Amino acid sequence: MSETAHALQVYPAPMLPVSQGANLGDDLSFASDLVLDDSYQLSPRARPMRLSLHALENGHFQIAADSATGVKGATVVLDSCLTLMTSKSEAIEMLVLVEVDPQGHVAQIYAMPLAPLEPKEDYRLVGIDTENAPLRFAQLACVSFTRGTRLTLATGEQRAVEELAIGDKLLTRDDGAQPVRWIGHLTVRASGDFAPVLIKQATLHNARDLLVSPEHRLFVYQREDRLGAGRAEVLLKARHLVNGRSVVLQKGGFVDYYQILFDAHQIVFAEGIAAETLRIDPRTRCALPPKVARTIGNTHTGHASRVQGAYEVSQSLLNRPDAAELLLRASRGA
């Protein structure tokens, strides 16, 4: 089981009924029950709910104790990735997850849109993909740098992430110079869970603006524990720092994401900020070429043995508009 729960924003199926088509009036269902060209409409009273999941080694998930919906300990299966079309001919992808009871019966179905849905809008079902849903979920879980982000090499040189090559040695916080083993690249619409987080210049001692995936964790050393975390070294997700001023979601257009993989989970330096690299775990393994996943995930223990997850700060400690400013002052010790 993964060490920390992964929080998803989902809609239970009754919040997304069929508004037009063969299944008129039925709630969203799993892939084998769906009919192409049916249209779905988000209920006006619908609000996203937090579904917290632990990833299991068999590719399924288990509902965590802190989940706002679902039965604690229940199994959740990733069923499919749907493609919906808006009235403006814009495509939106949506993952379908199925919670099952101990007897293997469907207990609840959840929709996880990868872009925001609007009430009173008809979304026509134009695609049902049962093969690539794990890949799409893995891509969401992969921490990524964006095109143009400069990383620090072992020599001290700053090099844009898209110019790196396998074998290049980067400076890591824990293990010094380490060679890059794999580089992934993904171009997606910058919306929903794929909208990157912009950390403006100097917000966390960064020399330039830093744009990263929302789940990307940053490392901060507090000279004074202003967060109340009980320790000096903390890891925090970029999306938990969004304040609309110095840290903002950058929505719109497309974004180029790059994933950097080492033999072990590492902390590197991006625009002067200490930031994590891709970690292989049950959530992210599907995003890797099979040979890479086997070689690094099984032969090397650095991804399973790292204790960096123990430094992660909960969202509750960062749920304040001045969190970024507080961290800046904490790192200065003044």
CSV table of N, CA and C in Angstrom, one decimal, residues 12-126:
chain,number,residue,atom,x,y,z
A,12,PRO,N,-20.1,11.6,-6.9
A,12,PRO,CA,-20.9,10.3,-6.9
A,12,PRO,C,-21.8,10.3,-8.1
A,13,ALA,N,-22.0,9.1,-8.7
A,13,ALA,CA,-22.8,8.9,-9.9
A,13,ALA,C,-24.2,9.6,-9.9
A,14,PRO,N,-24.9,9.7,-8.8
A,14,PRO,CA,-26.2,10.3,-8.9
A,14,PRO,C,-26.2,11.8,-9.2
A,15,MET,N,-25.0,12.4,-9.0
A,15,MET,CA,-24.8,13.8,-9.3
A,15,MET,C,-24.6,14.1,-10.8
A,16,LEU,N,-24.5,13.0,-11.6
A,16,LEU,CA,-24.3,13.1,-13.1
A,16,LEU,C,-25.2,12.2,-13.8
A,17,PRO,N,-26.5,12.5,-13.9
A,17,PRO,CA,-27.4,11.6,-14.6
A,17,PRO,C,-27.4,11.9,-16.1
A,18,VAL,N,-28.0,10.9,-16.9
A,18,VAL,CA,-28.2,11.1,-18.3
A,18,VAL,C,-29.3,12.1,-18.6
A,19,SER,N,-29.0,13.1,-19.4
A,19,SER,CA,-30.0,14.1,-19.7
A,19,SER,C,-30.7,13.9,-21.0
A,20,GLN,N,-30.0,13.2,-21.9
A,20,GLN,CA,-30.5,12.9,-23.2
A,20,GLN,C,-29.9,11.5,-23.7
A,21,GLY,N,-30.8,10.7,-24.4
A,21,GLY,CA,-30.2,9.5,-24.9
A,21,GLY,C,-30.9,8.2,-24.4
A,22,ALA,N,-30.3,7.1,-24.8
A,22,ALA,CA,-30.9,5.8,-24.5
A,22,ALA,C,-31.1,5.5,-23.0
A,23,ASN,N,-30.2,6.0,-22.2
A,23,ASN,CA,-30.3,5.8,-20.8
A,23,ASN,C,-30.9,7.0,-20.0
A,24,LEU,N,-31.8,7.7,-20.6
A,24,LEU,CA,-32.3,8.9,-20.0
A,24,LEU,C,-32.8,8.7,-18.6
A,25,GLY,N,-32.3,9.6,-17.7
A,25,GLY,CA,-32.7,9.5,-16.3
A,25,GLY,C,-31.8,8.6,-15.5
A,26,ASP,N,-31.0,7.7,-16.1
A,26,ASP,CA,-30.1,6.9,-15.3
A,26,ASP,C,-28.9,7.6,-14.8
A,27,ASP,N,-28.3,7.2,-13.7
A,27,ASP,CA,-27.1,7.8,-13.2
A,27,ASP,C,-25.9,7.2,-14.1
A,28,LEU,N,-24.8,8.0,-14.0
A,28,LEU,CA,-23.6,7.5,-14.6
A,28,LEU,C,-23.2,6.1,-14.1
A,29,SER,N,-22.8,5.2,-15.0
A,29,SER,CA,-22.5,3.8,-14.7
A,29,SER,C,-21.1,3.5,-15.2
A,30,PHE,N,-20.7,2.2,-15.0
A,30,PHE,CA,-19.4,1.7,-15.5
A,30,PHE,C,-19.5,1.4,-17.0
A,31,ALA,N,-18.3,1.2,-17.6
A,31,ALA,CA,-18.2,1.2,-19.0
A,31,ALA,C,-19.1,0.3,-19.8
A,32,SER,N,-19.3,-1.0,-19.3
A,32,SER,CA,-20.2,-1.9,-20.0
A,32,SER,C,-21.6,-1.5,-20.1
A,33,ASP,N,-22.1,-0.6,-19.2
A,33,ASP,CA,-23.5,-0.1,-19.2
A,33,ASP,C,-23.7,1.2,-20.0
A,34,LEU,N,-22.6,1.8,-20.4
A,34,LEU,CA,-22.7,3.1,-21.1
A,34,LEU,C,-23.1,3.0,-22.5
A,35,VAL,N,-23.7,4.0,-23.0
A,35,VAL,CA,-24.1,4.1,-24.4
A,35,VAL,C,-23.6,5.3,-25.1
A,36,LEU,N,-22.8,5.2,-26.1
A,36,LEU,CA,-22.3,6.4,-26.8
A,36,LEU,C,-23.4,7.3,-27.3
A,37,ASP,N,-23.1,8.6,-27.3
A,37,ASP,CA,-24.0,9.6,-27.7
A,37,ASP,C,-25.1,10.0,-26.6
A,38,ASP,N,-25.1,9.2,-25.5
A,38,ASP,CA,-25.9,9.7,-24.4
A,38,ASP,C,-25.2,11.0,-23.9
A,39,SER,N,-26.0,11.9,-23.4
A,39,SER,CA,-25.5,13.2,-22.8
A,39,SER,C,-25.8,13.2,-21.3
A,40,TYR,N,-24.8,13.7,-20.6
A,40,TYR,CA,-24.9,13.8,-19.1
A,40,TYR,C,-24.9,15.3,-18.7
A,41,GLN,N,-25.6,15.5,-17.6
A,41,GLN,CA,-25.7,16.9,-17.1
A,41,GLN,C,-25.4,16.9,-15.6
A,42,LEU,N,-24.5,17.8,-15.1
A,42,LEU,CA,-24.2,17.8,-13.7
A,42,LEU,C,-25.3,18.5,-12.9
A,43,SER,N,-25.7,17.8,-11.9
A,43,SER,CA,-26.8,18.4,-11.0
A,43,SER,C,-26.5,19.8,-10.5
A,44,PRO,N,-27.4,20.7,-10.5
A,44,PRO,CA,-27.2,22.1,-10.1
A,44,PRO,C,-26.7,22.1,-8.6
A,45,ARG,N,-27.0,21.1,-7.8
A,45,ARG,CA,-26.6,21.1,-6.4
A,45,ARG,C,-25.3,20.3,-6.2
A,46,ALA,N,-24.8,19.8,-7.3
A,46,ALA,CA,-23.6,18.9,-7.1
A,46,ALA,C,-22.4,19.7,-6.6
A,47,ARG,N,-21.6,19.1,-5.7
A,47,ARG,CA,-20.4,19.7,-5.3
A,47,ARG,C,-19.3,18.5,-5.3
A,48,PRO,N,-18.1,18.8,-5.7
A,48,PRO,CA,-17.1,17.7,-5.7
A,48,PRO,C,-16.8,17.3,-4.2
A,49,MET,N,-16.6,16.0,-4.1
A,49,MET,CA,-16.3,15.4,-2.8
A,49,MET,C,-14.9,14.8,-2.8
A,50,ARG,N,-14.2,14.8,-1.6
A,50,ARG,CA,-12.9,14.3,-1.5
A,50,ARG,C,-12.9,12.8,-1.3
A,51,LEU,N,-12.4,12.0,-2.3
A,51,LEU,CA,-12.2,10.6,-2.2
A,51,LEU,C,-10.7,10.3,-2.0
A,52,SER,N,-10.3,9.9,-0.8
A,52,SER,CA,-8.9,9.6,-0.5
A,52,SER,C,-8.6,8.2,-0.6
A,53,LEU,N,-7.6,7.9,-1.4
A,53,LEU,CA,-7.3,6.5,-1.8
A,53,LEU,C,-5.9,6.1,-1.5
A,54,HIS,N,-5.6,4.9,-1.0
A,54,HIS,CA,-4.3,4.3,-1.0
A,54,HIS,C,-4.2,3.4,-2.2
A,55,ALA,N,-3.1,3.5,-3.0
A,55,ALA,CA,-2.9,2.7,-4.1
A,55,ALA,C,-2.3,1.3,-3.7
A,56,LEU,N,-2.9,0.2,-4.3
A,56,LEU,CA,-2.5,-1.1,-3.9
A,56,LEU,C,-1.6,-1.7,-5.0
A,57,GLU,N,-0.8,-2.6,-4.7
A,57,GLU,CA,0.2,-3.2,-5.7
A,57,GLU,C,-0.5,-3.9,-6.8
A,58,ASN,N,-1.8,-4.3,-6.7
A,58,ASN,CA,-2.5,-5.0,-7.7
A,58,ASN,C,-3.2,-4.1,-8.7
A,59,GLY,N,-3.0,-2.8,-8.5
A,59,GLY,CA,-3.6,-1.8,-9.5
A,59,GLY,C,-4.9,-1.2,-9.0
A,60,HIS,N,-5.4,-1.8,-7.9
A,60,HIS,CA,-6.7,-1.3,-7.3
A,60,HIS,C,-6.3,-0.3,-6.2
A,61,PHE,N,-7.4,0.2,-5.5
A,61,PHE,CA,-7.2,1.2,-4.5
A,61,PHE,C,-8.0,0.8,-3.3
A,62,GLN,N,-7.7,1.4,-2.2
A,62,GLN,CA,-8.4,1.2,-0.9
A,62,GLN,C,-8.7,2.6,-0.3
A,63,ILE,N,-10.0,2.7,0.1
A,63,ILE,CA,-10.4,4.0,0.6
A,63,ILE,C,-9.8,4.3,2.0
A,64,ALA,N,-9.2,5.5,2.1
A,64,ALA,CA,-8.5,5.8,3.3
A,64,ALA,C,-9.4,6.3,4.4
A,65,ALA,N,-8.9,6.3,5.6
A,65,ALA,CA,-9.7,6.7,6.8
A,65,ALA,C,-10.2,8.1,6.7
A,66,ASP,N,-9.4,9.0,6.1
A,66,ASP,CA,-9.8,10.4,6.1
A,66,ASP,C,-10.7,10.8,4.9
A,67,SER,N,-11.1,9.8,4.1
A,67,SER,CA,-11.9,10.1,2.9
A,67,SER,C,-13.3,10.7,3.3
A,68,ALA,N,-13.7,11.7,2.6
A,68,ALA,CA,-15.0,12.4,2.8
A,68,ALA,C,-16.2,11.6,2.3
A,69,THR,N,-15.9,10.6,1.4
A,69,THR,CA,-17.0,9.8,0.9
A,69,THR,C,-16.5,8.4,0.7
A,70,GLY,N,-17.4,7.4,0.6
A,70,GLY,CA,-17.0,6.0,0.5
A,70,GLY,C,-16.8,5.4,1.9
A,71,VAL,N,-16.7,4.0,1.8
A,71,VAL,CA,-16.6,3.2,3.1
A,71,VAL,C,-15.1,3.0,3.3
A,72,LYS,N,-14.6,3.3,4.5
A,72,LYS,CA,-13.2,3.1,4.9
A,72,LYS,C,-12.8,1.7,4.6
A,73,GLY,N,-11.7,1.5,3.9
A,73,GLY,CA,-11.2,0.2,3.7
A,73,GLY,C,-11.7,-0.5,2.5
A,74,ALA,N,-12.8,0.0,1.9
A,74,ALA,CA,-13.4,-0.6,0.7
A,74,ALA,C,-12.5,-0.5,-0.5
A,75,THR,N,-12.6,-1.5,-1.4
A,75,THR,CA,-11.8,-1.5,-2.6
A,75,THR,C,-12.4,-0.6,-3.7
A,76,VAL,N,-11.6,0.1,-4.4
A,76,VAL,CA,-12.0,0.9,-5.5
A,76,VAL,C,-11.2,0.5,-6.8
A,77,VAL,N,-12.0,0.3,-7.9
A,77,VAL,CA,-11.4,-0.1,-9.1
A,77,VAL,C,-11.5,1.0,-10.2
A,78,LEU,N,-10.4,1.2,-10.9
A,78,LEU,CA,-10.4,2.2,-11.9
A,78,LEU,C,-11.0,1.6,-13.2
A,79,ASP,N,-12.2,2.0,-13.5
A,79,ASP,CA,-13.0,1.3,-14.6
A,79,ASP,C,-12.7,1.8,-16.0
A,80,SER,N,-12.7,3.1,-16.2
A,80,SER,CA,-12.5,3.6,-17.6
A,80,SER,C,-12.2,5.0,-17.6
A,81,CYS,N,-11.8,5.5,-18.8
A,81,CYS,CA,-11.6,6.9,-19.1
A,81,CYS,C,-12.6,7.3,-20.2
A,82,LEU,N,-13.5,8.2,-19.9
A,82,LEU,CA,-14.5,8.6,-20.9
A,82,LEU,C,-14.1,9.9,-21.5
A,83,THR,N,-14.5,10.1,-22.7
A,83,THR,CA,-14.4,11.4,-23.4
A,83,THR,C,-15.7,12.0,-23.6
A,84,LEU,N,-15.9,13.2,-23.1
A,84,LEU,CA,-17.2,13.9,-23.3
A,84,LEU,C,-17.0,15.1,-24.2
A,85,MET,N,-18.0,15.5,-24.9
A,85,MET,CA,-17.9,16.6,-25.8
A,85,MET,C,-18.9,17.7,-25.4
A,86,THR,N,-18.5,18.9,-25.3
A,86,THR,CA,-19.3,20.0,-24.9
A,86,THR,C,-20.1,20.5,-26.1
A,87,SER,N,-21.0,21.4,-25.9
A,87,SER,CA,-21.8,22.1,-27.0
A,87,SER,C,-20.9,22.9,-27.9
A,88,LYS,N,-19.7,23.3,-27.3
A,88,LYS,CA,-18.7,24.1,-28.1
A,88,LYS,C,-17.7,23.2,-28.8
A,89,SER,N,-18.0,21.9,-28.8
A,89,SER,CA,-17.1,20.9,-29.4
A,89,SER,C,-15.7,20.8,-28.7
A,90,GLU,N,-15.7,21.0,-27.4
A,90,GLU,CA,-14.5,20.9,-26.6
A,90,GLU,C,-14.5,19.5,-25.9
A,91,ALA,N,-13.4,18.8,-26.0
A,91,ALA,CA,-13.4,17.5,-25.4
A,91,ALA,C,-12.9,17.5,-23.9
A,92,ILE,N,-13.6,16.8,-23.1
A,92,ILE,CA,-13.2,16.7,-21.6
A,92,ILE,C,-13.1,15.2,-21.3
A,93,GLU,N,-12.0,14.8,-20.7
A,93,GLU,CA,-11.9,13.5,-20.2
A,93,GLU,C,-12.4,13.3,-18.8
A,94,MET,N,-12.8,12.1,-18.5
A,94,MET,CA,-13.4,11.8,-17.1
A,94,MET,C,-13.1,10.4,-16.7
A,95,LEU,N,-12.5,10.2,-15.6
A,95,LEU,CA,-12.2,8.9,-15.1
A,95,LEU,C,-13.4,8.4,-14.3
A,96,VAL,N,-13.7,7.1,-14.5
A,96,VAL,CA,-14.8,6.4,-13.7
A,96,VAL,C,-14.2,5.4,-12.8
A,97,LEU,N,-14.5,5.6,-11.5
A,97,LEU,CA,-14.0,4.7,-10.4
A,97,LEU,C,-15.2,4.0,-9.8
A,98,VAL,N,-15.0,2.7,-9.5
A,98,VAL,CA,-16.1,1.9,-8.9
A,98,VAL,C,-15.7,1.4,-7.5
A,99,GLU,N,-16.5,1.7,-6.5
A,99,GLU,CA,-16.3,1.2,-5.2
A,99,GLU,C,-17.1,-0.1,-5.1
A,100,VAL,N,-16.4,-1.2,-4.6
A,100,VAL,CA,-17.1,-2.5,-4.5
A,100,VAL,C,-17.1,-2.9,-3.0
A,101,ASP,N,-18.2,-3.7,-2.7
A,101,ASP,CA,-18.3,-4.2,-1.3
A,101,ASP,C,-17.6,-5.5,-1.1
A,102,PRO,N,-17.5,-6.0,0.1
A,102,PRO,CA,-16.8,-7.3,0.3
A,102,PRO,C,-17.2,-8.4,-0.5
A,103,GLN,N,-18.5,-8.4,-1.0
A,103,GLN,CA,-18.9,-9.5,-1.9
A,103,GLN,C,-18.6,-9.3,-3.4
A,104,GLY,N,-18.0,-8.1,-3.6
A,104,GLY,CA,-17.6,-7.8,-5.0
A,104,GLY,C,-18.7,-7.1,-5.8
A,105,HIS,N,-19.8,-6.7,-5.1
A,105,HIS,CA,-20.9,-5.9,-5.8
A,105,HIS,C,-20.6,-4.4,-5.8
A,106,VAL,N,-21.1,-3.8,-6.8
A,106,VAL,CA,-20.9,-2.3,-6.9
A,106,VAL,C,-21.6,-1.6,-5.8
A,107,ALA,N,-20.9,-0.8,-5.0
A,107,ALA,CA,-21.4,0.0,-3.9
A,107,ALA,C,-21.6,1.4,-4.3
A,108,GLN,N,-20.7,2.0,-5.1
A,108,GLN,CA,-20.9,3.3,-5.6
A,108,GLN,C,-20.0,3.5,-6.8
A,109,ILE,N,-20.4,4.5,-7.6
A,109,ILE,CA,-19.6,4.8,-8.8
A,109,ILE,C,-19.3,6.3,-8.7
A,110,TYR,N,-18.0,6.7,-9.0
A,110,TYR,CA,-17.6,8.0,-8.9
A,110,TYR,C,-17.0,8.5,-10.3
A,111,ALA,N,-17.3,9.8,-10.5
A,111,ALA,CA,-16.8,10.5,-11.7
A,111,ALA,C,-15.7,11.4,-11.3
A,112,MET,N,-14.6,11.3,-12.0
A,112,MET,CA,-13.5,12.3,-11.7
A,112,MET,C,-13.1,13.0,-13.0
A,113,PRO,N,-13.8,14.2,-13.2
A,113,PRO,CA,-13.5,14.9,-14.5
A,113,PRO,C,-12.1,15.5,-14.4
A,114,LEU,N,-11.4,15.5,-15.6
A,114,LEU,CA,-10.1,16.1,-15.6
A,114,LEU,C,-10.1,17.5,-16.0
A,115,ALA,N,-11.3,18.1,-16.2
A,115,ALA,CA,-11.5,19.5,-16.4
A,115,ALA,C,-12.8,19.9,-15.7
A,116,PRO,N,-13.0,21.1,-15.4
A,116,PRO,CA,-14.2,21.5,-14.6
A,116,PRO,C,-15.5,21.2,-15.5
A,117,LEU,N,-16.6,20.7,-14.8
A,117,LEU,CA,-17.9,20.6,-15.4
A,117,LEU,C,-18.8,21.7,-14.9
A,118,GLU,N,-19.7,22.1,-15.7
A,118,GLU,CA,-20.6,23.2,-15.4
A,118,GLU,C,-22.1,22.7,-15.3
A,119,PRO,N,-22.9,23.1,-14.4
A,119,PRO,CA,-24.3,22.7,-14.3
A,119,PRO,C,-25.0,23.2,-15.5
A,120,LYS,N,-26.1,22.5,-15.9
A,120,LYS,CA,-27.0,22.8,-17.0
A,120,LYS,C,-26.3,22.7,-18.4
A,121,GLU,N,-25.1,22.2,-18.4
A,121,GLU,CA,-24.4,21.9,-19.7
A,121,GLU,C,-24.5,20.5,-20.0
A,122,ASP,N,-24.9,20.2,-21.3
A,122,ASP,CA,-24.9,18.8,-21.7
A,122,ASP,C,-23.6,18.3,-22.2
A,123,TYR,N,-23.1,17.2,-21.7
A,123,TYR,CA,-21.8,16.6,-22.1
A,123,TYR,C,-22.1,15.3,-22.8
A,124,ARG,N,-21.8,15.2,-24.1
A,124,ARG,CA,-22.2,14.0,-24.9
A,124,ARG,C,-21.0,13.0,-24.8
A,125,LEU,N,-21.3,11.8,-24.5
A,125,LEU,CA,-20.3,10.7,-24.4
A,125,LEU,C,-19.9,10.3,-25.8
A,126,VAL,N,-18.6,10.5,-26.2
A,126,VAL,CA,-18.1,10.2,-27.5
A,126,VAL,C,-17.0,9.2,-27.5
